[in-house]
Short mmCIF file of C-alpha atoms and ligand atoms in Angstrom, two decimals:
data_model
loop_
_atom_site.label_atom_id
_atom_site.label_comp_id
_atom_site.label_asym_id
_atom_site.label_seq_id
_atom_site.Cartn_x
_atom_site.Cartn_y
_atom_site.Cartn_z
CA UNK R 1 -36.19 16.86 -11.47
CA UNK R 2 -33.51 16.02 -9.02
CA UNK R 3 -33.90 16.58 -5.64
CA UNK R 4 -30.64 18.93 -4.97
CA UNK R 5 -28.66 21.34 -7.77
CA UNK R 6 -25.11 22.04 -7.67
CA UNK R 7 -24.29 24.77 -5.17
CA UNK R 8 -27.41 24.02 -2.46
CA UNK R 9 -26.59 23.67 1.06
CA UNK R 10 -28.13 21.04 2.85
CA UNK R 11 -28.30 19.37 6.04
CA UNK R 12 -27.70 15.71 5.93
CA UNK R 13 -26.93 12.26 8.28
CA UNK R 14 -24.76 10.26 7.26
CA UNK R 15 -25.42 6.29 7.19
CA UNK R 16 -23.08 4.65 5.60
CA UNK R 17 -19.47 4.30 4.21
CA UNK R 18 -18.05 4.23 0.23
CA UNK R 19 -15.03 2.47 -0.73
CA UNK R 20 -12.53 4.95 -0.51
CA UNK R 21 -13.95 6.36 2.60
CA UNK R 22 -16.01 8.92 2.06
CA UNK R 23 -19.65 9.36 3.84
CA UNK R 24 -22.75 8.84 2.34
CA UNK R 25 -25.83 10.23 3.46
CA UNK R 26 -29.49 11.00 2.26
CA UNK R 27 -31.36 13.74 1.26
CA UNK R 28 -35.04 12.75 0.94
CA UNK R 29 -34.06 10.00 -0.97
CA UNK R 30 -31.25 11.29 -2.85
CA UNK R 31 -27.49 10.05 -2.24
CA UNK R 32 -25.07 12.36 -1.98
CA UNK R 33 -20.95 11.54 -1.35
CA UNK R 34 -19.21 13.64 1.00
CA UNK R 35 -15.52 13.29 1.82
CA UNK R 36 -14.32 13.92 5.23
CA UNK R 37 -18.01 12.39 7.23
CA UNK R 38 -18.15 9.42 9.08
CA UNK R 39 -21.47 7.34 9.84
CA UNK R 40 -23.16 9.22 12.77
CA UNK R 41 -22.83 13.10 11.57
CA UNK R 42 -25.15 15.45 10.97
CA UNK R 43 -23.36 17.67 8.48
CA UNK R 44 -23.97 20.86 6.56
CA UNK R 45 -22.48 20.42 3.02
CA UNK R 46 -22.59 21.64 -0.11
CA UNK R 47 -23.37 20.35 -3.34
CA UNK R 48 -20.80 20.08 -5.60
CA UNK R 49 -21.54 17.81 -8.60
CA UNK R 50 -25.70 16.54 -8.95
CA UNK R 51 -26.00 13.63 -11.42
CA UNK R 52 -29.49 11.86 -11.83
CA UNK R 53 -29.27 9.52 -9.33
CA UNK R 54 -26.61 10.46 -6.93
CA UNK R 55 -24.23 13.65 -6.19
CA UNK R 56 -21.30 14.85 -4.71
CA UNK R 57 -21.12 17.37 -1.50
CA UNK R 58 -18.50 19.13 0.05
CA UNK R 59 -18.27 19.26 4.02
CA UNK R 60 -18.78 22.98 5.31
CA UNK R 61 -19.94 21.79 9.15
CA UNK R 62 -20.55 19.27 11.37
CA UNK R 63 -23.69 20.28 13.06
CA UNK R 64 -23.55 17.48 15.16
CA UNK R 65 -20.19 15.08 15.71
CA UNK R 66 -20.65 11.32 15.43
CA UNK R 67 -19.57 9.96 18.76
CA UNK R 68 -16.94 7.85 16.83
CA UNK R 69 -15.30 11.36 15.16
CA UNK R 70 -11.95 12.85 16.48
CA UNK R 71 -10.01 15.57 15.82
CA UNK R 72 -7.38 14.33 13.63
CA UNK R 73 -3.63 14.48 14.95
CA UNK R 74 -2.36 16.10 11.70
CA UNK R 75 -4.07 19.43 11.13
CA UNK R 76 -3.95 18.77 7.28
CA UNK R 77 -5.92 15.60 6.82
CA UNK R 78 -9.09 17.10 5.72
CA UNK R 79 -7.10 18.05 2.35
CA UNK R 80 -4.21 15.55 1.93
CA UNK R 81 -4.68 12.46 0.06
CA UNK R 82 -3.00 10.05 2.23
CA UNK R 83 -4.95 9.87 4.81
CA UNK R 84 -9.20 9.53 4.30
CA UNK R 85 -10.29 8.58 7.81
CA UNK R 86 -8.21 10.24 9.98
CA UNK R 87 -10.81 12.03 11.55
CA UNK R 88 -12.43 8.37 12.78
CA UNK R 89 -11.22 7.18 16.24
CA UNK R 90 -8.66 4.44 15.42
CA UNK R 91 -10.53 1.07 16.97
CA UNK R 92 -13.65 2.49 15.15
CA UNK R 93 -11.31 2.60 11.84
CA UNK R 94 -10.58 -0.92 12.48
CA UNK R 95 -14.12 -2.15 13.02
CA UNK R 96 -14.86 -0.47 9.84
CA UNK R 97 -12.28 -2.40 7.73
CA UNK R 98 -13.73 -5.74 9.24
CA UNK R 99 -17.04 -5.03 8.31
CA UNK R 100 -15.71 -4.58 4.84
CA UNK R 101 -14.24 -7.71 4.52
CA UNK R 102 -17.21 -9.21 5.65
CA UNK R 103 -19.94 -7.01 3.57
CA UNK R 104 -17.75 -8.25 0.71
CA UNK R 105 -17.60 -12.29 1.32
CA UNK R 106 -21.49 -11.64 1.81
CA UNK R 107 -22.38 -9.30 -0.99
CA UNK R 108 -20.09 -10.42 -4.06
CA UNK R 109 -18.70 -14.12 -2.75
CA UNK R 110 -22.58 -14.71 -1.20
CA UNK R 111 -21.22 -16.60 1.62
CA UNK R 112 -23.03 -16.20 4.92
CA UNK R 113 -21.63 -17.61 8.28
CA UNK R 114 -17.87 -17.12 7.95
CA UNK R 115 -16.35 -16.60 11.53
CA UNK R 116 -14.20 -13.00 10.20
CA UNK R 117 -11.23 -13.36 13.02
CA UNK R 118 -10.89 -10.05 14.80
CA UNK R 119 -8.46 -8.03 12.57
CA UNK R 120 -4.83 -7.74 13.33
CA UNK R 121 -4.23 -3.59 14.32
CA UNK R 122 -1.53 -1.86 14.74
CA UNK R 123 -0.17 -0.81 18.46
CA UNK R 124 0.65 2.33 17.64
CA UNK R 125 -0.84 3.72 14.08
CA UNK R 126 1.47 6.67 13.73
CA UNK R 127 4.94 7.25 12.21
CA UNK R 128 4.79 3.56 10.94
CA UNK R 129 5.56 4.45 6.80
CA UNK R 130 9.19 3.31 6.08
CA UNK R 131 8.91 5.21 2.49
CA UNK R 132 7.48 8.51 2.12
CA UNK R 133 7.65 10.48 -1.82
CA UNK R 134 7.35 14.55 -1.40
CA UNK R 135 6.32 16.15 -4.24
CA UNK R 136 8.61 19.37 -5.03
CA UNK R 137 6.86 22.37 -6.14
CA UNK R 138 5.91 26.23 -6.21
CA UNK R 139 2.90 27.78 -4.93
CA UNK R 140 0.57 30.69 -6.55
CA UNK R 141 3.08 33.68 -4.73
CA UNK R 142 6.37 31.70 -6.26
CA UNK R 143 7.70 30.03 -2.96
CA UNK R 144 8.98 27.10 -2.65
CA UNK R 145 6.30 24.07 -1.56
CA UNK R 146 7.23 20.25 -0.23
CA UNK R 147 4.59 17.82 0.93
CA UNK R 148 1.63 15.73 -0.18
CA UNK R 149 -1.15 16.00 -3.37
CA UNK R 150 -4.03 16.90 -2.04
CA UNK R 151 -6.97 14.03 -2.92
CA UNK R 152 -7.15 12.88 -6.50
CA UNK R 153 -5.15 16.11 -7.98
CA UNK R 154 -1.97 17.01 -8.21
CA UNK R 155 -1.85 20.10 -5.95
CA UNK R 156 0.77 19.71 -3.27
CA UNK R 157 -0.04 20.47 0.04
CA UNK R 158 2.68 22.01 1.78
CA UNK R 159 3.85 20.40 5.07
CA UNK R 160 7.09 19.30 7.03
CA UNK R 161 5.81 16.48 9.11
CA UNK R 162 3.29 13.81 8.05
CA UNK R 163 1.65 11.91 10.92
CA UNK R 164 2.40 8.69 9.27
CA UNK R 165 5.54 8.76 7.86
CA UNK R 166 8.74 8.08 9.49
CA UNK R 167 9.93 10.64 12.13
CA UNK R 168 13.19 11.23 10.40
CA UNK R 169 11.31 12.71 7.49
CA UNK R 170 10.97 16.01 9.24
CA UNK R 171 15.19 17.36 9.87
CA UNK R 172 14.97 15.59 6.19
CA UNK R 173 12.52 17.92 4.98
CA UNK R 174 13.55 21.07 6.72
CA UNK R 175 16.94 20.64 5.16
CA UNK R 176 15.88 20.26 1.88
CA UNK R 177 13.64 23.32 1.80
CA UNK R 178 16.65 24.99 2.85
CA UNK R 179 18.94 23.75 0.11
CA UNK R 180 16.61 24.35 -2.57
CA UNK R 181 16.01 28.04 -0.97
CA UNK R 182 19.24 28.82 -0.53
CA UNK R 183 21.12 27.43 -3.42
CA UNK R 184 18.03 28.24 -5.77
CA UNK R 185 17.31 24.78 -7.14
CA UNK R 186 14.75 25.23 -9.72
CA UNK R 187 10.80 23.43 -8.35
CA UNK R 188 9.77 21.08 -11.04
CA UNK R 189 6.65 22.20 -13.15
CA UNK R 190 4.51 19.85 -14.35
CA UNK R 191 2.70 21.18 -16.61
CA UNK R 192 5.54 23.29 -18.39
CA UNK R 193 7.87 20.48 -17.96
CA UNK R 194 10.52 22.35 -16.32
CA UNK R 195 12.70 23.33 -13.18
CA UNK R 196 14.83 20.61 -11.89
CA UNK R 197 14.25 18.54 -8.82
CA UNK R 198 10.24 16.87 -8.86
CA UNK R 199 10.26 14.57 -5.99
CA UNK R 200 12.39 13.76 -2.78
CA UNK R 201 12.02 9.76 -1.62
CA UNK R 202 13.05 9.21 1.99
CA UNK R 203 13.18 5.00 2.79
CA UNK R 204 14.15 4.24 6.20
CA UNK R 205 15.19 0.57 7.62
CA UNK R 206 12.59 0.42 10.24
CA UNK R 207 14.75 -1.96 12.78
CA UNK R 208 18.14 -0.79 11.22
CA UNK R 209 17.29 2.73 11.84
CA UNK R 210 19.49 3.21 7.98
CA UNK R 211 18.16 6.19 6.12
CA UNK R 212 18.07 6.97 2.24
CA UNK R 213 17.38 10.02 0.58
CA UNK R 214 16.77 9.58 -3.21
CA UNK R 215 16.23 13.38 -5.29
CA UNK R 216 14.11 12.53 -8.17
CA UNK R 217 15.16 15.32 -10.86
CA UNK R 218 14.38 16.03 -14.60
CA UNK R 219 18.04 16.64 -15.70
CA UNK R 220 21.52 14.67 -15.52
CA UNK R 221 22.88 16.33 -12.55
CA UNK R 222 22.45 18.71 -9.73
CA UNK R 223 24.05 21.59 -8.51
CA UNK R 224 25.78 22.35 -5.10
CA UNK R 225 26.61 18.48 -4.22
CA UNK R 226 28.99 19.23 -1.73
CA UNK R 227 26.73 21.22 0.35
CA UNK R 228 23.50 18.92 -0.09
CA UNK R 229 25.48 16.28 0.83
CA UNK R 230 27.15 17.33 4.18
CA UNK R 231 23.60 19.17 5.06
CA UNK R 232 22.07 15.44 4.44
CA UNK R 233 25.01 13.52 6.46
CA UNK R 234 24.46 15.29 9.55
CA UNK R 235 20.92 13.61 9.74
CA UNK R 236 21.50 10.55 11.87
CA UNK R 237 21.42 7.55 10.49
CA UNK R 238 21.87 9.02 6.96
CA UNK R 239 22.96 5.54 5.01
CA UNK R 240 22.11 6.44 1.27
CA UNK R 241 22.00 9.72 -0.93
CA UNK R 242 20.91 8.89 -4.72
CA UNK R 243 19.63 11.25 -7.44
CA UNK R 244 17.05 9.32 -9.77
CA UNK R 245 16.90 10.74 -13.21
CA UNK R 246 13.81 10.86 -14.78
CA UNK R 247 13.53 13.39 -17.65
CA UNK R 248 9.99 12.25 -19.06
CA UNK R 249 7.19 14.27 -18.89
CA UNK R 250 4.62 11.74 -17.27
CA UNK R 251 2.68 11.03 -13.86
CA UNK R 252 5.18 8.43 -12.70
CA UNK R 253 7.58 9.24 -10.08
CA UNK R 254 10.49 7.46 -10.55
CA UNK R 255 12.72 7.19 -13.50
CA UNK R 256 15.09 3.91 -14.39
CA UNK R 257 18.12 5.28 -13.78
CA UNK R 258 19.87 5.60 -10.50
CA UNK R 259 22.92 7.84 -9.94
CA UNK R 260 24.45 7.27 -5.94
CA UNK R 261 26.25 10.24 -4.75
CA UNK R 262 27.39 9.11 -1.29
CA UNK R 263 26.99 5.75 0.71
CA UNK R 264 25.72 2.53 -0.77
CA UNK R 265 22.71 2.50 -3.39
CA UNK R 266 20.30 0.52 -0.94
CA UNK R 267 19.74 0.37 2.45
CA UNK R 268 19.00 -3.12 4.57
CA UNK R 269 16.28 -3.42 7.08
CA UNK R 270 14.39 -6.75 8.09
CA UNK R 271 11.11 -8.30 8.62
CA UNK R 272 11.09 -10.57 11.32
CA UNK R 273 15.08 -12.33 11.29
CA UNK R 274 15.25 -12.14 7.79
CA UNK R 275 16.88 -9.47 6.14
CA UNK R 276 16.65 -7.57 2.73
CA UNK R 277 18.39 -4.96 0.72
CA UNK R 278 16.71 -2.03 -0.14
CA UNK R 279 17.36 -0.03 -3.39
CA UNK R 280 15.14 3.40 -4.73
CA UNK R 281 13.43 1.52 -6.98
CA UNK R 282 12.71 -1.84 -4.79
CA UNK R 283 9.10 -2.96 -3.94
CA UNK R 284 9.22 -3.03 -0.41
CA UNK R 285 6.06 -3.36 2.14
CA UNK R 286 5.69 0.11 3.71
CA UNK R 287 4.56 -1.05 7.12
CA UNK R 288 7.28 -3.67 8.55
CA UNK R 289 5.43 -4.37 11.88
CA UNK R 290 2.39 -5.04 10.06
CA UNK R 291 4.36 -6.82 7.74
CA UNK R 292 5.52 -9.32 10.18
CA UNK R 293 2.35 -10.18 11.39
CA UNK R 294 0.39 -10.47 7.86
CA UNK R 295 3.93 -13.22 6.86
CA UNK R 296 3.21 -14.89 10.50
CA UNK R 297 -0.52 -15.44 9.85
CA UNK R 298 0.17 -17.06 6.47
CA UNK R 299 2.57 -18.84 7.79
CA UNK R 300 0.58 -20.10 10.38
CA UNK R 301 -2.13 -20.87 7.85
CA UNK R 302 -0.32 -22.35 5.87
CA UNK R 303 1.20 -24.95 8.27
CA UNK R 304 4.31 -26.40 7.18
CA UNK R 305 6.51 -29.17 8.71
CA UNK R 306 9.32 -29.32 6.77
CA UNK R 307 8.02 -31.59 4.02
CA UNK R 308 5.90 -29.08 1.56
CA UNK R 309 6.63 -28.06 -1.70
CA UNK R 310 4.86 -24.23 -2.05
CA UNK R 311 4.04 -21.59 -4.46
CA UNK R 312 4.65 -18.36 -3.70
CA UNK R 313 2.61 -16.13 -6.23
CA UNK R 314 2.95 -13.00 -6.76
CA UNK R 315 5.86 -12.95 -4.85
CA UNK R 316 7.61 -9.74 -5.93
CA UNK R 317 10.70 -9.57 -4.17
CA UNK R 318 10.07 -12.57 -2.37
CA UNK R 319 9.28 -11.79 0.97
CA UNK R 320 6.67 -14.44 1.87
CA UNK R 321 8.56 -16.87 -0.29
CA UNK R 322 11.25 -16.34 2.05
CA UNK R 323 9.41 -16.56 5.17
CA UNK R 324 7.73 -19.72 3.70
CA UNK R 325 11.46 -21.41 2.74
CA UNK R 326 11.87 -21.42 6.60
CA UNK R 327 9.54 -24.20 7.45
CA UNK R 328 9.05 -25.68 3.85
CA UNK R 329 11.03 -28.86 1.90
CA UNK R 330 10.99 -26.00 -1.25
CA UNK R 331 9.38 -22.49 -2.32
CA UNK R 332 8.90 -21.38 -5.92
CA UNK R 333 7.82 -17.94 -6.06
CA UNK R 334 7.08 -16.74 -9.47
CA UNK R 335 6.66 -12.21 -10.25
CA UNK R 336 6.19 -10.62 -13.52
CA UNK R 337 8.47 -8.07 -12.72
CA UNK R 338 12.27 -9.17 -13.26
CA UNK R 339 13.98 -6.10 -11.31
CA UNK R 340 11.60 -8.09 -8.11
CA UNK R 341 13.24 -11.60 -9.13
CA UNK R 342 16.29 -10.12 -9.20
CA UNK R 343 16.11 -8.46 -5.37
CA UNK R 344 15.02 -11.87 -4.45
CA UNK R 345 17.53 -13.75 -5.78
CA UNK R 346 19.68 -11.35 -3.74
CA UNK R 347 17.83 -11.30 -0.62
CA UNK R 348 17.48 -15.46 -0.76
CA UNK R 349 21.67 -15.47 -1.18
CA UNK R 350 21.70 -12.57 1.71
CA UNK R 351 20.02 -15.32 4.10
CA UNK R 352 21.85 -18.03 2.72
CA UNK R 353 17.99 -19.58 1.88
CA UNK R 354 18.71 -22.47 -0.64
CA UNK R 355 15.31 -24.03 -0.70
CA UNK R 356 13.98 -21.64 -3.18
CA UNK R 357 13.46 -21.05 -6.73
CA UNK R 358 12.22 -17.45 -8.37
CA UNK R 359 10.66 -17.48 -11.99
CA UNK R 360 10.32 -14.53 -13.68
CA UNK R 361 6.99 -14.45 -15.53
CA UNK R 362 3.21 -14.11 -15.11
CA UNK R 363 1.39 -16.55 -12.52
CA UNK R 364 -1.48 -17.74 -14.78
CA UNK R 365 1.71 -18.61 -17.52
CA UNK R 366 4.45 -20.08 -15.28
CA UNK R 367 2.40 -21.93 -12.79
CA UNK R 368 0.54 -24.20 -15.57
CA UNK R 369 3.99 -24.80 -17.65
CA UNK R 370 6.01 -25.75 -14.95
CA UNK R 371 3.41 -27.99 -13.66
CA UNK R 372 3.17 -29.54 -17.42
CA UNK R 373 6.77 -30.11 -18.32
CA UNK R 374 8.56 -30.88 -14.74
CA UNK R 375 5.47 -32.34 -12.63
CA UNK R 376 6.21 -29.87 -10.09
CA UNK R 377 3.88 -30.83 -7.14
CA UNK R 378 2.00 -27.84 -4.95
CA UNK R 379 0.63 -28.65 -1.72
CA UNK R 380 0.17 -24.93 -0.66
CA UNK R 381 -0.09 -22.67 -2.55
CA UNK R 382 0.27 -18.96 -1.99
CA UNK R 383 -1.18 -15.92 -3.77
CA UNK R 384 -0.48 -11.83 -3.32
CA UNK R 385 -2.17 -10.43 -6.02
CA UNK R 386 -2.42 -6.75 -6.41
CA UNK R 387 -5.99 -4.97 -6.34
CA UNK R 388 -7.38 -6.53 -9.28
CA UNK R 389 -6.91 -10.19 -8.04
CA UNK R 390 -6.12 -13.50 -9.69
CA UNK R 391 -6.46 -13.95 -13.57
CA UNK R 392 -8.91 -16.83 -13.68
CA UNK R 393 -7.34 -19.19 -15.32
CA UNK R 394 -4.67 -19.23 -12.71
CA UNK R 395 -7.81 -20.37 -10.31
CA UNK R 396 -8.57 -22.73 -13.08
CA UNK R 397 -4.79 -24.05 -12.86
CA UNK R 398 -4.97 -23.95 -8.73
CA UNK R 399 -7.93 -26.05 -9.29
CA UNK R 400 -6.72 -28.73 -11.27
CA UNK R 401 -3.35 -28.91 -9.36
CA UNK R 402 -5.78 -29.67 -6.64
CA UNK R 403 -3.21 -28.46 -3.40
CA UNK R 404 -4.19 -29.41 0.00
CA UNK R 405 -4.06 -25.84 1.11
CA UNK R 406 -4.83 -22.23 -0.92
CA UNK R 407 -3.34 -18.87 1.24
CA UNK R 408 -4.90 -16.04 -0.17
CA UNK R 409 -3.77 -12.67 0.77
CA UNK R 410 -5.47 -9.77 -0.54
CA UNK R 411 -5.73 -5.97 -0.27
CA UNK R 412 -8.95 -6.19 -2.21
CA UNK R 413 -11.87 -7.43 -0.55
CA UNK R 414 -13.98 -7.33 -2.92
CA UNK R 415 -11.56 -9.41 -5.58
CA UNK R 416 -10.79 -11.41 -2.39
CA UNK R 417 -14.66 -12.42 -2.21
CA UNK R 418 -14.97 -13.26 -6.16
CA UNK R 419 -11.75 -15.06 -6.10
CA UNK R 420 -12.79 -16.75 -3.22
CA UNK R 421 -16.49 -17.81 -5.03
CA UNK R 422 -15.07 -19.30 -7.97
CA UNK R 423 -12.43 -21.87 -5.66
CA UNK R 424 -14.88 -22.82 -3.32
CA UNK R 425 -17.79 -23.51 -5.84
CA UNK R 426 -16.52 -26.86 -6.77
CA UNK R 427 -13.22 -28.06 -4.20
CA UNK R 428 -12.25 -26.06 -1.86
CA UNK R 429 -13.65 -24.70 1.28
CA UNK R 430 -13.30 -21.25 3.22
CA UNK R 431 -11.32 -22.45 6.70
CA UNK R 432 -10.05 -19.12 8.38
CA UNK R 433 -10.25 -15.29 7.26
CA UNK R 434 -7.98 -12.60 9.27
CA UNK R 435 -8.10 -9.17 8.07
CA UNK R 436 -4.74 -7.28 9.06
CA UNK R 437 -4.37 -3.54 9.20
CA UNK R 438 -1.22 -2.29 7.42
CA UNK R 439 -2.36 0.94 6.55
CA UNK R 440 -4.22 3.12 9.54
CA UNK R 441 -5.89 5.86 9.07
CA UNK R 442 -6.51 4.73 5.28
CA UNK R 443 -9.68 3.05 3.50
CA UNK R 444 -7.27 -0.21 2.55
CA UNK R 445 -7.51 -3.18 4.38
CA UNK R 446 -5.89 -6.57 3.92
CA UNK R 447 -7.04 -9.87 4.50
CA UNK R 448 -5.50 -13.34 4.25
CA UNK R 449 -7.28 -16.35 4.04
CA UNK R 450 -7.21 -20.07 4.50
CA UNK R 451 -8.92 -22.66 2.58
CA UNK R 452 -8.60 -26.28 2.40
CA UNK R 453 -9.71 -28.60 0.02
CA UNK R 454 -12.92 -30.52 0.58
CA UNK R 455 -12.54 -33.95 1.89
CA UNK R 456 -14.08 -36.55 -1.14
CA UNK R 457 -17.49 -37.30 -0.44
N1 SAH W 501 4.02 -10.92 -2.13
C1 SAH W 501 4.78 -9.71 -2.29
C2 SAH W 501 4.21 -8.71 -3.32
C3 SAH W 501 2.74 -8.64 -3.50
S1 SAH W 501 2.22 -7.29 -4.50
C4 SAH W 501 5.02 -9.06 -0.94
O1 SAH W 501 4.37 -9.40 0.03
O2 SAH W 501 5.86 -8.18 -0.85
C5 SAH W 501 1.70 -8.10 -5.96
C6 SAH W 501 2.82 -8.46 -6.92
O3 SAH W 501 2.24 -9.15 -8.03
C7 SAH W 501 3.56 -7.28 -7.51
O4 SAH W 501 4.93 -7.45 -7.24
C8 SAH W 501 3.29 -7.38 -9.02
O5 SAH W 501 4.40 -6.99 -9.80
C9 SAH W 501 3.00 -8.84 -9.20
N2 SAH W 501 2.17 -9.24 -10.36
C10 SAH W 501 1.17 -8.57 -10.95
N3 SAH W 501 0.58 -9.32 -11.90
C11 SAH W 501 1.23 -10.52 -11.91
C12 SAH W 501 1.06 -11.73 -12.66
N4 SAH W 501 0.12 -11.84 -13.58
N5 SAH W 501 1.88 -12.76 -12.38
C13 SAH W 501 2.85 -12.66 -11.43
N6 SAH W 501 3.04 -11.54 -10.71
C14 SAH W 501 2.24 -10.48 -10.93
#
């Protein structure tokens, strides 16, 4: 018999924090999720969902606040799905996301000891997203609706300014809804697979101040250009208006095809003094100040002098490759993806960086060939990897290529810590581990982190 059925109110505390933010608390014994709770507050909920051994709640009052809660700035955080702990006070946010690192080198790499460096925040956690996607739509009474899904669905949230995103977003915004009013441009429909314009991407060149707007649609073309187009110029610092066609009927927001209707296809902003073109369907880190400081600390780990030959990868569109290249003898940076190898190749020629070398392929493939056939020395090597971490027998191939130096940047702990298990459990050793913020008022954290091989005993 469980201890709560769907439906029950209860009072709970809660204790603790899951992975994607949400509080956890106890009910004589029984676990129970609840979004929107922080550790410290005594909280009515409901329950929602009641499996055998845990359940999910829904918040419907804090009895009593933690002393760490706030009243989030944007009055729709509770039901967006962009931001999860808003409602924490942001130095509390960031000793959260250190903990995490840490609970994770404990828990899954079972190290104990490991001097966590205080993480890198950000000085001001607001307005810092240089890429924002609005999801076009129509609500239950038929009017038109612009702004975020709502947690794990695809209900939009209607809203004109977003707390995080770039400031520009909002004259942006209030334009659009205009246009589409006034010149009756047809509200995608997802699940009918009609109506015209689905999603509108804003990028904006964070020290350039250049804007894009890109109008994903499902159709060739859309009406009233002439109109749309003046509306959007009048924005300052309008650089870039595209329309992205993508006529499938699927989840993913951006088609293949770009059509440019006024300016240049891309926009240019830079991280630190180098600089990088920016097209709609670029990879480009969302958080440039951040940015600069996550490229600095690997840099600074991985302590160059002009003589190194380093791997870069993961290195998408070569970013730390090219921040590397600056104090290195030679970079390779190797990405699956070939549009990314292609941008870098570009933004290496925009800098007139010579010292690197992009392969297009998978790290755990390239890495081990080139190392085979051309005797291609490493003595750093650098890995991004996304969430799920490095394929092991890249680690196998780090291994035997034995480099003086491993960078590891993550935005997984917890593939960061089993990564991290596997290296140091024969060679190498864990030397420095900085967690950097890039993504307040979010559960994500990143991390990067130094290790050196073990001096022969
Ligand atoms: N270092 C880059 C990007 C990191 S994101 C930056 O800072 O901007 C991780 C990248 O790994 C993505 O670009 C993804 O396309 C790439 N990737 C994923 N699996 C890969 C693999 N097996 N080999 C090489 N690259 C891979």
């Amino acid at each position: 018999m469980n201890m709560v059925k769907k439906n029950d109110q209860i009072v709970i505390e809660i204790e603790d924090i899951g992975t994607n933010g949400e509080g956890i608390g106890k009910y004589k014994g029984y676990t129970l999720f609840v979004n929107n709770t922080i550790i410290g507050d005594k909280a009515l909920v409901k329950v929602m969902k009641a499996g055998k051994s845990y359940g999910y709640a829904r918040l419907v009052e804090i009895i009593r606040p933690s002393e760490n809660r706030v009243i989030p700035r944007c009055p729709i955080a509770d039901k967006c799905g962009g931001c999860q702990i808003m409602h924490m006070d942001y130095s509390k946010q960031l000793v959260y996301k250190e903990d995490k690192v840490r609970n994770c080198l404990e828990r899954i790499g079972g190290f104990s000891n490991i001097p966590i460096e205080t993480i890198c925040g950000m000085d001001e956690p607001y307005y810092y997203r240089n890429k924002s996607q609005y999801p076009v739509g129509r609500n239950k009474e038929g009017n038109v609706i612009i702004g975020f899904y709502a947690g794990r669905t695809h209900s939009i949230i209607d809203t004109e300014h977003c707390y995080i995103g770039a400031e520009i977003n909002t004259p942006i915004i209030k334009f659009m809804r205009s246009f589409i009013e006034d010149y009756n441009i047809e509200p995608y429909n997802e699940e009918q697979h009609t109506g015209l314009l689905r999603h509108i991407l804003i990028r904006v060149g964070y020290t350039t101040g250049e804007v894009m707007v890109c109008l994903v649609i499902n159709g060739k073309d859309i009406p009233h250009k002439k109109e749309l187009i003046e509306g959007l110029i009048s924005i300052s610092g309008m650089k870039s208006i595209c329309l992205n066609i993508n006529t499938s009927k699927t989840n993913v927001i951006l088609g293949d095809r770009i059509v440019a209707l006024w300016g240049e296809p891309y926009i240019t902003d830079y991280i630190g003094s180098i600089k990088y073109q920016i097209s709609p369907l670029s990879f480009f880190q969302v958080n440039p100040i951040q940015t600069e400081k996550l490229y600095n600390i690997a840099l600074e780990f991985a302590d160059l002098h002009g003589n190194e030959i380093v791997w870069d990868l993961y290195c998408g569109i070569g970013t730390i490759s090219l921040f590397l290249a600056q104090k290195a003898k030679q970079v390779y940076g190797v990405e699956i993806i070939p549009q990314a190898i292609e941008d870098a190749k570009t933004n290496a020629q925009l800098n007139g960086i010579e010292n690197v070398e992009f392969y297009v392929g998978a790290a755990e493939e390239i890495l081990p060939k080139k190392h085979a056939e051309e005797n291609i020395r490493a003595d750093v090597i650098v890995v991004d990897p996304p969430r799920k971490g490095c394929d092991k027998s890249l680690l196998d191939t780090i291994l035997s290529i034995e480099p003086k130096r491993i960078v590891y940047v993550s935005c997984d702990p917890a593939t960061l810590a089993r990564d991290l298990k596997y290296l140091c459990e024969s060679m190498y050793e864990i030397k420095r581990v900085k967690p950097v913020d890039q993504f307040g008022h979010s559960v994500h954290v990143e991390t990067v982190c130094l290790l050196s091989r073990k001096a022969p005993v």
